[in-house]
mmCIF file of C-alpha atoms in Angstrom:
data_model
loop_
_atom_site.group_PDB
_atom_site.id
_atom_site.type_symbol
_atom_site.label_atom_id
_atom_site.label_comp_id
_atom_site.label_asym_id
_atom_site.label_seq_id
_atom_site.Cartn_x
_atom_site.Cartn_y
_atom_site.Cartn_z
ATOM 1 C CA MET A 188 -1.783 26.018 -4.597
ATOM 2 C CA ALA A 189 -1.557 25.758 -0.808
ATOM 3 C CA GLU A 190 1.694 25.019 0.976
ATOM 4 C CA VAL A 191 2.501 23.112 4.164
ATOM 5 C CA LEU A 192 5.806 23.284 6.026
ATOM 6 C CA LEU A 193 6.781 20.278 8.132
ATOM 7 C CA THR A 194 9.311 20.768 10.902
ATOM 8 C CA ASN A 195 10.767 18.546 13.608
ATOM 9 C CA ILE A 196 10.432 15.372 11.548
ATOM 10 C CA PRO A 197 12.024 12.517 13.524
ATOM 11 C CA GLU A 198 15.169 11.230 11.812
ATOM 12 C CA ASP A 199 13.891 7.645 11.550
ATOM 13 C CA LEU A 200 10.659 8.830 9.917
ATOM 14 C CA TYR A 201 12.622 10.959 7.450
ATOM 15 C CA ARG A 202 14.832 7.990 6.561
ATOM 16 C CA ARG A 203 11.745 5.864 5.910
ATOM 17 C CA LEU A 204 10.242 8.613 3.745
ATOM 18 C CA LEU A 205 13.520 8.920 1.855
ATOM 19 C CA ALA A 206 13.612 5.158 1.225
ATOM 20 C CA ARG A 207 9.960 5.085 0.189
ATOM 21 C CA ALA A 208 10.481 8.040 -2.161
ATOM 22 C CA ALA A 209 13.455 6.321 -3.789
ATOM 23 C CA GLU A 210 11.451 3.104 -4.136
ATOM 24 C CA HIS A 211 8.684 4.978 -5.963
ATOM 25 C CA GLY A 212 10.989 7.225 -7.994
ATOM 26 C CA ARG A 213 9.778 10.401 -6.292
ATOM 27 C CA THR A 214 11.294 13.236 -4.321
ATOM 28 C CA VAL A 215 10.659 13.325 -0.573
ATOM 29 C CA PRO A 216 8.154 16.216 -0.928
ATOM 30 C CA ALA A 217 6.325 14.311 -3.682
ATOM 31 C CA GLU A 218 6.255 11.184 -1.508
ATOM 32 C CA VAL A 219 4.882 13.152 1.459
ATOM 33 C CA LEU A 220 2.185 14.595 -0.816
ATOM 34 C CA GLN A 221 1.310 11.086 -2.021
ATOM 35 C CA CYS A 222 1.062 9.832 1.579
ATOM 36 C CA VAL A 223 -1.213 12.738 2.520
ATOM 37 C CA ALA A 224 -3.380 12.191 -0.566
ATOM 38 C CA GLU A 225 -3.786 8.489 0.264
ATOM 39 C CA ALA A 226 -4.639 9.277 3.890
ATOM 40 C CA ALA A 227 -7.171 11.919 2.836
ATOM 41 C CA GLN A 228 -9.012 9.438 0.612
ATOM 42 C CA GLY A 229 -10.297 7.641 3.662
ATOM 43 C CA ARG A 230 -10.980 3.963 4.021
ATOM 44 C CA ARG A 231 -11.705 1.917 0.931
ATOM 45 C CA SER A 232 -14.815 -0.202 0.836
ATOM 46 C CA PRO A 233 -14.461 -3.988 0.965
ATOM 47 C CA GLU A 234 -15.717 -4.079 -2.626
ATOM 48 C CA ALA A 235 -12.958 -1.690 -3.746
ATOM 49 C CA ILE A 236 -10.320 -3.764 -1.947
ATOM 50 C CA LEU A 237 -11.571 -6.975 -3.576
ATOM 51 C CA ALA A 238 -11.654 -5.314 -7.008
ATOM 52 C CA HIS A 239 -8.058 -4.164 -6.517
ATOM 53 C CA ALA A 240 -7.034 -7.699 -5.490
ATOM 54 C CA ASP A 241 -8.761 -9.123 -8.574
ATOM 55 C CA ARG A 242 -6.905 -6.691 -10.863
ATOM 56 C CA PHE A 243 -3.594 -7.511 -9.147
ATOM 57 C CA ARG A 244 -4.213 -11.248 -9.408
ATOM 58 C CA ALA A 245 -5.125 -10.880 -13.100
ATOM 59 C CA ARG A 246 -1.839 -9.072 -13.779
ATOM 60 C CA LEU A 247 0.045 -11.935 -12.135
ATOM 61 C CA ARG A 248 -2.156 -14.491 -13.889
ATOM 62 C CA MET A 249 -2.969 -16.160 -10.569
ATOM 63 C CA PRO A 250 -6.131 -18.191 -10.021
ATOM 64 C CA PRO A 251 -8.634 -16.888 -7.480
ATOM 65 C CA VAL A 252 -8.147 -18.175 -3.941
ATOM 66 C CA GLU A 253 -10.984 -20.455 -2.928
ATOM 67 C CA ASP A 254 -12.041 -21.741 0.493
ATOM 68 C CA GLU A 255 -10.829 -25.229 -0.385
ATOM 69 C CA MET A 256 -7.301 -23.935 -1.047
ATOM 70 C CA ILE A 257 -7.253 -22.127 2.299
ATOM 71 C CA ASN A 258 -8.536 -25.160 4.202
ATOM 72 C CA GLU A 259 -5.892 -27.392 2.587
ATOM 73 C CA ALA A 260 -3.097 -24.942 3.443
ATOM 74 C CA LYS A 261 -4.019 -24.558 7.135
ATOM 75 C CA PRO A 262 -2.777 -27.994 8.299
ATOM 76 C CA GLU A 263 0.456 -27.399 6.420
ATOM 77 C CA GLY A 264 1.095 -24.335 8.581
ATOM 78 C CA ARG A 265 1.011 -21.944 5.656
ATOM 79 C CA LEU A 266 -1.858 -19.858 7.045
#
């Protein structure tokens, strides 16, 4: 397996990586690898993003957002 050595990481970036790693239950090197893997995947298609949102909404048992809901929320300052 290939290796990469990172040097001169700014302290604030390292702190954010450390916090993110703790949040995800990973080590800092594992979190860096996850970040690189996500970046290397490239941009997701709109269809993939919508499918992910649908799966997330289903887990939360939320109804789909419809245009009418958005239009009603706008005057209330919620969007």
